[in-house]
Amino acid sequence: MSDSPPHDDSSREKTGIALVAVFSNTFLVILKLVIGFITGSVAIISDAVHSATDIIASSIAYFAVRKSARPPDDQHSFGHGKYESLSGLIEAVLILAVAGFIIYEAAGALIAGESTLNPDLIGLGLVAVGVSALANIIISHRMMAIAIRTESIALESDAWHLRTDVYTSVGVFAGLILIHFTGILLLDAVIAIGVGLVIIRTGVELVRKALGQILDTRLPEEDVVRIEEILKAHCTRYVNFHGLRTRRSGPDRFIEFHVMFDQDVLLTTAHDLADHLEADLKTEFPKSHITIHMEPCHEECNDCGVMLCPARRE
């Protein structure tokens, strides 16, 4: 199957915003690197390196949302949603690596007790990080909105990556202003370390979330509870359900369970109920793949009990 661009509206929107982020970050990296070396600010240079990883992260997200939008094929029967999960993990690791680099460079400056920052060029640095913060605020806000609406872990990770870049830029901006008024040049390194610690927290959370999808962790508790509520709403039409299993793969949810019927229920009746349950679940969870196993209830069965319909307990 050819690797052609996806054609549905949500996929075009996802790939479009990822591409915008790539071009935007390329410009910002060049801007901050040039001004960082001109001013001698380790904080601005660290911020530029952070933006450089944004280019990689946005490129990964662009690739991931394209791949995940492809339909199932012979080699990927359950679709390509894991590409987004893997992308989210890679981007999270990048975030942690950048944070480590920022802290390492800033700590080195503090230990040496020297600063290369030219105080006469602080205004130039303020322009660079100000433009960077404003651009990334706009793009990350738009990207996060699309990520939430399409349930894309790749875009969500990329949006958080851009937001951490905003944090670094704002931190550097505040630090440069403080240096201007106090004359303490080593504050350049102190601010960089503080921003690096904030970035680490974001990276750890994204690693946890991406690994949850890759390792097929079940859906969040609120989703599982809602699934059970939908099933129980129709409990007068069957004996019980059991074996509920759930997982995520990128934007897709996978739900499977067993439904038990009285032995004299017609197959067509059981099938109609299964179709109805599937329709209700997909209304609540649009991008879901549902597997329902129908089975007769036997007196010796031990499955009935905890979730047995109240009307059946008598």
mmCIF file of C-alpha atoms in Angstrom:
data_model
loop_
_atom_site.group_PDB
_atom_site.id
_atom_site.type_symbol
_atom_site.label_atom_id
_atom_site.label_comp_id
_atom_site.label_asym_id
_atom_site.label_seq_id
_atom_site.Cartn_x
_atom_site.Cartn_y
_atom_site.Cartn_z
ATOM 1 C CA MET A 1 0.000 0.000 0.000
ATOM 2 C CA SER A 2 1.344 3.421 -0.946
ATOM 3 C CA ASP A 3 2.241 5.921 1.720
ATOM 4 C CA SER A 4 -0.077 8.578 0.352
ATOM 5 C CA PRO A 5 -1.285 11.475 2.482
ATOM 6 C CA PRO A 6 -4.472 10.856 4.421
ATOM 7 C CA HIS A 7 -7.615 12.410 2.936
ATOM 8 C CA ASP A 8 -10.023 12.815 5.842
ATOM 9 C CA ASP A 9 -10.431 16.286 7.309
ATOM 10 C CA SER A 10 -9.051 15.484 10.762
ATOM 11 C CA SER A 11 -5.886 13.912 9.329
ATOM 12 C CA ARG A 12 -5.279 16.868 7.023
ATOM 13 C CA GLU A 13 -5.721 19.209 9.976
ATOM 14 C CA LYS A 14 -3.286 17.191 12.097
ATOM 15 C CA THR A 15 -0.591 16.984 9.424
ATOM 16 C CA GLY A 16 -1.089 20.657 8.556
ATOM 17 C CA ILE A 17 -0.445 21.966 12.077
ATOM 18 C CA ALA A 18 2.538 19.632 12.476
ATOM 19 C CA LEU A 19 4.034 21.026 9.258
ATOM 20 C CA VAL A 20 3.476 24.614 10.417
ATOM 21 C CA ALA A 21 5.353 23.782 13.624
ATOM 22 C CA VAL A 22 8.326 22.432 11.641
ATOM 23 C CA PHE A 23 8.742 25.639 9.600
ATOM 24 C CA SER A 24 8.131 27.909 12.583
ATOM 25 C CA ASN A 25 10.710 26.165 14.762
ATOM 26 C CA THR A 26 13.296 26.195 11.979
ATOM 27 C CA PHE A 27 13.058 29.987 11.838
ATOM 28 C CA LEU A 28 13.149 30.339 15.640
ATOM 29 C CA VAL A 29 16.219 28.110 16.017
ATOM 30 C CA ILE A 30 18.182 30.198 13.532
ATOM 31 C CA LEU A 31 17.047 33.426 15.187
ATOM 32 C CA LYS A 32 17.952 32.374 18.733
ATOM 33 C CA LEU A 33 21.248 30.713 17.828
ATOM 34 C CA VAL A 34 22.483 33.806 16.018
ATOM 35 C CA ILE A 35 21.440 36.183 18.795
ATOM 36 C CA GLY A 36 22.554 33.755 21.511
ATOM 37 C CA PHE A 37 26.132 33.703 20.191
ATOM 38 C CA ILE A 38 26.111 37.452 19.586
ATOM 39 C CA THR A 39 25.024 38.213 23.162
ATOM 40 C CA GLY A 40 26.981 35.350 24.753
ATOM 41 C CA SER A 41 23.911 34.215 26.731
ATOM 42 C CA VAL A 42 24.001 30.547 27.751
ATOM 43 C CA ALA A 43 20.272 30.751 28.480
ATOM 44 C CA ILE A 44 19.423 31.912 24.952
ATOM 45 C CA ILE A 45 21.702 29.298 23.387
ATOM 46 C CA SER A 46 20.089 26.593 25.557
ATOM 47 C CA ASP A 47 16.679 27.867 24.495
ATOM 48 C CA ALA A 48 17.807 27.607 20.864
ATOM 49 C CA VAL A 49 18.900 24.010 21.385
ATOM 50 C CA HIS A 50 15.497 23.309 22.908
ATOM 51 C CA SER A 51 13.831 24.771 19.826
ATOM 52 C CA ALA A 52 16.090 22.601 17.648
ATOM 53 C CA THR A 53 14.638 19.508 19.274
ATOM 54 C CA ASP A 54 11.195 20.963 18.540
ATOM 55 C CA ILE A 55 12.027 20.638 14.851
ATOM 56 C CA ILE A 56 12.808 16.965 15.339
ATOM 57 C CA ALA A 57 9.714 16.480 17.512
ATOM 58 C CA SER A 58 7.415 18.226 15.033
ATOM 59 C CA SER A 59 8.874 16.205 12.173
ATOM 60 C CA ILE A 60 8.261 12.998 14.120
ATOM 61 C CA ALA A 61 4.697 14.085 14.897
ATOM 62 C CA TYR A 62 4.086 14.932 11.222
ATOM 63 C CA PHE A 63 5.279 11.474 10.190
ATOM 64 C CA ALA A 64 3.321 9.759 12.971
ATOM 65 C CA VAL A 65 -0.068 11.346 12.245
ATOM 66 C CA ARG A 66 0.317 10.488 8.555
ATOM 67 C CA LYS A 67 1.157 6.873 9.313
ATOM 68 C CA SER A 68 -1.498 6.433 12.001
ATOM 69 C CA ALA A 69 -4.213 7.650 9.602
ATOM 70 C CA ARG A 70 -3.590 4.755 7.215
ATOM 71 C CA PRO A 71 -6.267 2.029 7.300
ATOM 72 C CA PRO A 72 -5.502 -1.495 8.568
ATOM 73 C CA ASP A 73 -3.601 -3.740 6.173
ATOM 74 C CA ASP A 74 -2.349 -7.331 6.045
ATOM 75 C CA GLN A 75 0.612 -6.554 8.295
ATOM 76 C CA HIS A 76 -1.253 -4.221 10.683
ATOM 77 C CA SER A 77 -4.689 -5.698 11.258
ATOM 78 C CA PHE A 78 -5.430 -3.328 14.146
ATOM 79 C CA GLY A 79 -4.388 -0.200 12.268
ATOM 80 C CA HIS A 80 -1.345 2.045 12.668
ATOM 81 C CA GLY A 81 -2.255 3.966 15.824
ATOM 82 C CA LYS A 82 0.893 2.812 17.641
ATOM 83 C CA TYR A 83 2.926 5.132 15.444
ATOM 84 C CA GLU A 84 1.457 8.029 17.420
ATOM 85 C CA SER A 85 2.193 6.357 20.751
ATOM 86 C CA LEU A 86 5.792 5.688 19.719
ATOM 87 C CA SER A 87 6.129 9.262 18.467
ATOM 88 C CA GLY A 88 4.892 10.594 21.801
ATOM 89 C CA LEU A 89 7.499 8.518 23.644
ATOM 90 C CA ILE A 90 10.351 9.680 21.411
ATOM 91 C CA GLU A 91 9.340 13.310 21.831
ATOM 92 C CA ALA A 92 9.118 12.905 25.614
ATOM 93 C CA VAL A 93 12.632 11.458 25.712
ATOM 94 C CA LEU A 94 13.817 14.413 23.630
ATOM 95 C CA ILE A 95 12.267 16.790 26.161
ATOM 96 C CA LEU A 96 14.176 15.088 28.989
ATOM 97 C CA ALA A 97 17.419 15.140 26.992
ATOM 98 C CA VAL A 98 17.064 18.860 26.336
ATOM 99 C CA ALA A 99 16.381 19.541 30.010
ATOM 100 C CA GLY A 100 19.528 17.623 30.943
ATOM 101 C CA PHE A 101 21.589 19.619 28.440
ATOM 102 C CA ILE A 102 20.256 22.956 29.690
ATOM 103 C CA ILE A 103 20.991 22.091 33.328
ATOM 104 C CA TYR A 104 24.456 20.757 32.455
ATOM 105 C CA GLU A 105 25.477 23.894 30.545
ATOM 106 C CA ALA A 106 24.047 26.276 33.139
ATOM 107 C CA ALA A 107 25.594 24.393 36.050
ATOM 108 C CA GLY A 108 28.965 24.558 34.319
ATOM 109 C CA ALA A 109 28.669 28.331 34.080
ATOM 110 C CA LEU A 110 27.749 28.584 37.770
ATOM 111 C CA ILE A 111 30.623 26.362 38.889
ATOM 112 C CA ALA A 112 33.085 28.381 36.839
ATOM 113 C CA GLY A 113 31.631 31.555 38.323
ATOM 114 C CA GLU A 114 31.845 33.261 34.981
ATOM 115 C CA SER A 115 29.298 34.538 32.502
ATOM 116 C CA THR A 116 29.814 35.233 28.805
ATOM 117 C CA LEU A 117 26.707 37.409 28.607
ATOM 118 C CA ASN A 118 27.247 40.879 27.169
ATOM 119 C CA PRO A 119 25.039 43.173 29.292
ATOM 120 C CA ASP A 120 24.984 45.811 26.545
ATOM 121 C CA LEU A 121 23.130 43.437 24.196
ATOM 122 C CA ILE A 122 20.389 42.279 26.567
ATOM 123 C CA GLY A 123 17.764 44.177 24.547
ATOM 124 C CA LEU A 124 18.610 42.120 21.470
ATOM 125 C CA GLY A 125 18.168 38.931 23.479
ATOM 126 C CA LEU A 126 14.786 40.097 24.754
ATOM 127 C CA VAL A 127 13.567 40.539 21.187
ATOM 128 C CA ALA A 128 14.645 37.021 20.193
ATOM 129 C CA VAL A 129 13.079 35.160 23.117
ATOM 130 C CA GLY A 130 9.969 37.383 23.024
ATOM 131 C CA VAL A 131 9.284 36.552 19.378
ATOM 132 C CA SER A 132 9.915 32.862 20.106
ATOM 133 C CA ALA A 133 7.520 32.776 23.065
ATOM 134 C CA LEU A 134 4.726 34.535 21.161
ATOM 135 C CA ALA A 135 5.012 32.288 18.100
ATOM 136 C CA ASN A 136 5.018 29.089 20.154
ATOM 137 C CA ILE A 137 2.094 30.216 22.321
ATOM 138 C CA ILE A 138 -0.044 30.640 19.199
ATOM 139 C CA ILE A 139 1.032 27.388 17.522
ATOM 140 C CA SER A 140 0.956 25.208 20.653
ATOM 141 C CA HIS A 141 -2.529 26.463 21.572
ATOM 142 C CA ARG A 142 -3.850 25.544 18.142
ATOM 143 C CA MET A 143 -2.023 22.208 18.150
ATOM 144 C CA MET A 144 -3.305 21.236 21.615
ATOM 145 C CA ALA A 145 -6.887 21.992 20.570
ATOM 146 C CA ILE A 146 -6.522 19.715 17.528
ATOM 147 C CA ALA A 147 -4.779 17.033 19.628
ATOM 148 C CA ILE A 148 -7.612 16.949 22.178
ATOM 149 C CA ARG A 149 -10.313 16.900 19.522
ATOM 150 C CA THR A 150 -8.642 14.106 17.503
ATOM 151 C CA GLU A 151 -7.190 12.292 20.556
ATOM 152 C CA SER A 152 -3.697 12.365 19.061
ATOM 153 C CA ILE A 153 -0.916 11.543 21.547
ATOM 154 C CA ALA A 154 1.672 12.556 18.922
ATOM 155 C CA LEU A 155 0.247 16.064 18.548
ATOM 156 C CA GLU A 156 -0.336 16.353 22.288
ATOM 157 C CA SER A 157 3.323 15.544 22.947
ATOM 158 C CA ASP A 158 4.402 18.004 20.278
ATOM 159 C CA ALA A 159 2.122 20.710 21.722
ATOM 160 C CA TRP A 160 3.604 20.161 25.183
ATOM 161 C CA HIS A 161 7.044 20.259 23.639
ATOM 162 C CA LEU A 162 6.251 23.677 22.189
ATOM 163 C CA ARG A 163 4.793 24.822 25.508
ATOM 164 C CA THR A 164 7.985 23.869 27.317
ATOM 165 C CA ASP A 165 9.769 26.009 24.741
ATOM 166 C CA VAL A 166 7.443 28.857 25.755
ATOM 167 C CA TYR A 167 8.375 28.256 29.408
ATOM 168 C CA THR A 168 12.070 28.414 28.589
ATOM 169 C CA SER A 169 11.641 31.573 26.529
ATOM 170 C CA VAL A 170 9.565 33.278 29.221
ATOM 171 C CA GLY A 171 12.076 32.206 31.866
ATOM 172 C CA VAL A 172 14.982 33.518 29.817
ATOM 173 C CA PHE A 173 13.069 36.743 29.117
ATOM 174 C CA ALA A 174 12.442 37.321 32.829
ATOM 175 C CA GLY A 175 16.029 36.454 33.626
ATOM 176 C CA LEU A 176 17.411 38.965 31.126
ATOM 177 C CA ILE A 177 15.212 41.710 32.560
ATOM 178 C CA LEU A 178 16.374 40.832 36.093
ATOM 179 C CA ILE A 179 19.998 40.886 34.977
ATOM 180 C CA HIS A 180 19.472 44.286 33.371
ATOM 181 C CA PHE A 181 18.248 45.790 36.647
ATOM 182 C CA THR A 182 20.565 43.939 39.079
ATOM 183 C CA GLY A 183 23.720 43.543 37.017
ATOM 184 C CA ILE A 184 24.154 39.941 38.303
ATOM 185 C CA LEU A 185 25.194 38.138 35.115
ATOM 186 C CA LEU A 186 25.197 34.646 36.690
ATOM 187 C CA LEU A 187 21.413 34.881 36.983
ATOM 188 C CA ASP A 188 21.475 33.886 33.300
ATOM 189 C CA ALA A 189 22.583 30.386 34.338
ATOM 190 C CA VAL A 190 20.318 30.192 37.402
ATOM 191 C CA ILE A 191 17.205 30.883 35.289
ATOM 192 C CA ALA A 192 18.293 28.254 32.764
ATOM 193 C CA ILE A 193 18.548 25.603 35.504
ATOM 194 C CA GLY A 194 15.115 26.447 36.886
ATOM 195 C CA VAL A 195 13.531 26.163 33.453
ATOM 196 C CA GLY A 196 15.299 22.834 32.888
ATOM 197 C CA LEU A 197 13.732 21.390 36.039
ATOM 198 C CA VAL A 198 10.245 22.441 34.872
ATOM 199 C CA ILE A 199 10.849 20.736 31.538
ATOM 200 C CA ILE A 200 11.859 17.477 33.256
ATOM 201 C CA ARG A 201 8.489 17.272 34.995
ATOM 202 C CA THR A 202 6.647 17.592 31.666
ATOM 203 C CA GLY A 203 8.873 14.995 30.011
ATOM 204 C CA VAL A 204 8.312 12.401 32.746
ATOM 205 C CA GLU A 205 4.531 12.782 32.485
ATOM 206 C CA LEU A 206 4.613 12.340 28.703
ATOM 207 C CA VAL A 207 6.809 9.234 29.012
ATOM 208 C CA ARG A 208 4.278 7.718 31.418
ATOM 209 C CA LYS A 209 1.364 8.468 29.107
ATOM 210 C CA ALA A 210 3.035 7.197 25.923
ATOM 211 C CA LEU A 211 4.266 3.992 27.603
ATOM 212 C CA GLY A 212 0.732 3.350 28.847
ATOM 213 C CA GLN A 213 -0.484 3.143 25.259
ATOM 214 C CA ILE A 214 2.481 1.159 23.954
ATOM 215 C CA LEU A 215 2.122 -1.395 26.764
ATOM 216 C CA ASP A 216 -1.663 -1.641 26.218
ATOM 217 C CA THR A 217 -2.661 -0.204 29.564
ATOM 218 C CA ARG A 218 -6.438 -0.217 29.918
ATOM 219 C CA LEU A 219 -8.477 2.907 29.252
ATOM 220 C CA PRO A 220 -8.768 5.515 32.031
ATOM 221 C CA GLU A 221 -11.107 4.607 34.890
ATOM 222 C CA GLU A 222 -13.728 7.153 33.804
ATOM 223 C CA ASP A 223 -13.885 5.571 30.333
ATOM 224 C CA VAL A 224 -14.238 2.053 31.759
ATOM 225 C CA VAL A 225 -17.009 3.186 34.114
ATOM 226 C CA ARG A 226 -18.847 4.826 31.220
ATOM 227 C CA ILE A 227 -18.581 1.634 29.137
ATOM 228 C CA GLU A 228 -20.051 -0.391 31.995
ATOM 229 C CA GLU A 229 -22.878 2.127 32.387
ATOM 230 C CA ILE A 230 -23.786 1.773 28.706
ATOM 231 C CA LEU A 231 -23.811 -2.012 28.969
ATOM 232 C CA LYS A 232 -25.861 -2.028 32.161
ATOM 233 C CA ALA A 233 -28.437 0.285 30.563
ATOM 234 C CA HIS A 234 -29.516 -2.693 28.432
ATOM 235 C CA CYS A 235 -29.146 -5.400 31.071
ATOM 236 C CA THR A 236 -32.824 -6.504 30.944
ATOM 237 C CA ARG A 237 -32.151 -7.918 27.483
ATOM 238 C CA TYR A 238 -29.346 -10.263 28.534
ATOM 239 C CA VAL A 239 -28.169 -12.243 31.568
ATOM 240 C CA ASN A 240 -24.746 -10.742 32.231
ATOM 241 C CA PHE A 241 -21.527 -9.453 30.669
ATOM 242 C CA HIS A 242 -17.945 -10.231 31.670
ATOM 243 C CA GLY A 243 -14.385 -10.241 30.377
ATOM 244 C CA LEU A 244 -14.333 -6.502 29.637
ATOM 245 C CA ARG A 245 -10.940 -5.553 28.203
ATOM 246 C CA THR A 246 -9.849 -2.174 26.846
ATOM 247 C CA ARG A 247 -6.755 -0.500 25.439
ATOM 248 C CA ARG A 248 -5.619 2.480 23.366
ATOM 249 C CA SER A 249 -3.628 2.622 20.152
ATOM 250 C CA GLY A 250 -2.973 6.225 19.198
ATOM 251 C CA PRO A 251 -6.383 7.872 18.699
ATOM 252 C CA ASP A 252 -8.204 4.498 18.576
ATOM 253 C CA ARG A 253 -9.845 2.657 21.471
ATOM 254 C CA PHE A 254 -10.278 -1.116 21.496
ATOM 255 C CA ILE A 255 -13.110 -2.570 23.583
ATOM 256 C CA GLU A 256 -14.059 -6.230 23.914
ATOM 257 C CA PHE A 257 -16.330 -8.184 26.230
ATOM 258 C CA HIS A 258 -18.615 -11.231 26.502
ATOM 259 C CA VAL A 259 -22.415 -11.008 26.688
ATOM 260 C CA MET A 260 -24.372 -13.937 28.151
ATOM 261 C CA PHE A 261 -27.925 -14.747 27.011
ATOM 262 C CA ASP A 262 -30.637 -17.147 28.103
ATOM 263 C CA GLN A 263 -30.312 -20.402 26.203
ATOM 264 C CA ASP A 264 -33.646 -19.935 24.408
ATOM 265 C CA VAL A 265 -32.780 -16.501 22.957
ATOM 266 C CA LEU A 266 -32.657 -16.496 19.146
ATOM 267 C CA LEU A 267 -29.320 -15.758 17.483
ATOM 268 C CA THR A 268 -30.914 -12.916 15.527
ATOM 269 C CA THR A 269 -32.150 -11.336 18.769
ATOM 270 C CA ALA A 270 -28.721 -11.624 20.373
ATOM 271 C CA HIS A 271 -27.079 -10.214 17.259
ATOM 272 C CA ASP A 272 -29.464 -7.252 17.170
ATOM 273 C CA LEU A 273 -28.582 -6.416 20.772
ATOM 274 C CA ALA A 274 -24.868 -6.691 20.002
ATOM 275 C CA ASP A 275 -25.313 -4.246 17.116
ATOM 276 C CA HIS A 276 -27.215 -1.885 19.404
ATOM 277 C CA LEU A 277 -24.522 -2.042 22.096
ATOM 278 C CA GLU A 278 -21.836 -1.386 19.512
ATOM 279 C CA ALA A 279 -23.720 1.635 18.142
ATOM 280 C CA ASP A 280 -24.180 3.106 21.642
ATOM 281 C CA LEU A 281 -20.514 2.626 22.499
ATOM 282 C CA LYS A 282 -19.379 4.218 19.250
ATOM 283 C CA THR A 283 -21.644 7.181 19.894
ATOM 284 C CA GLU A 284 -19.817 7.739 23.183
ATOM 285 C CA PHE A 285 -16.376 6.737 21.824
ATOM 286 C CA PRO A 286 -16.361 7.476 18.055
ATOM 287 C CA LYS A 287 -12.909 6.117 17.204
ATOM 288 C CA SER A 288 -13.427 2.731 18.833
ATOM 289 C CA HIS A 289 -13.166 -0.866 17.650
ATOM 290 C CA ILE A 290 -15.558 -3.169 19.488
ATOM 291 C CA THR A 291 -15.531 -6.957 19.726
ATOM 292 C CA ILE A 292 -18.530 -8.675 21.342
ATOM 293 C CA HIS A 293 -18.577 -12.403 22.060
ATOM 294 C CA MET A 294 -22.095 -13.814 22.523
ATOM 295 C CA GLU A 295 -22.531 -16.965 24.589
ATOM 296 C CA PRO A 296 -25.366 -18.916 26.223
ATOM 297 C CA CYS A 297 -25.756 -18.903 29.993
ATOM 298 C CA HIS A 298 -25.426 -22.307 31.706
ATOM 299 C CA GLU A 299 -26.495 -23.027 35.249
ATOM 300 C CA GLU A 300 -23.010 -24.269 36.132
ATOM 301 C CA CYS A 301 -21.421 -21.042 34.861
ATOM 302 C CA ASN A 302 -19.475 -19.078 37.499
ATOM 303 C CA ASP A 303 -19.285 -15.802 35.545
ATOM 304 C CA CYS A 304 -22.560 -14.327 36.792
ATOM 305 C CA GLY A 305 -22.488 -12.348 39.979
ATOM 306 C CA VAL A 306 -20.771 -9.011 40.393
ATOM 307 C CA MET A 307 -22.160 -7.303 37.296
ATOM 308 C CA LEU A 308 -25.387 -9.286 37.065
ATOM 309 C CA CYS A 309 -28.344 -7.101 36.113
ATOM 310 C CA PRO A 310 -30.439 -6.218 39.221
ATOM 311 C CA ALA A 311 -33.561 -7.408 37.411
ATOM 312 C CA ARG A 312 -31.957 -10.841 37.006
ATOM 313 C CA ARG A 313 -30.969 -11.333 40.622
ATOM 314 C CA GLU A 314 -34.428 -12.398 41.674
#
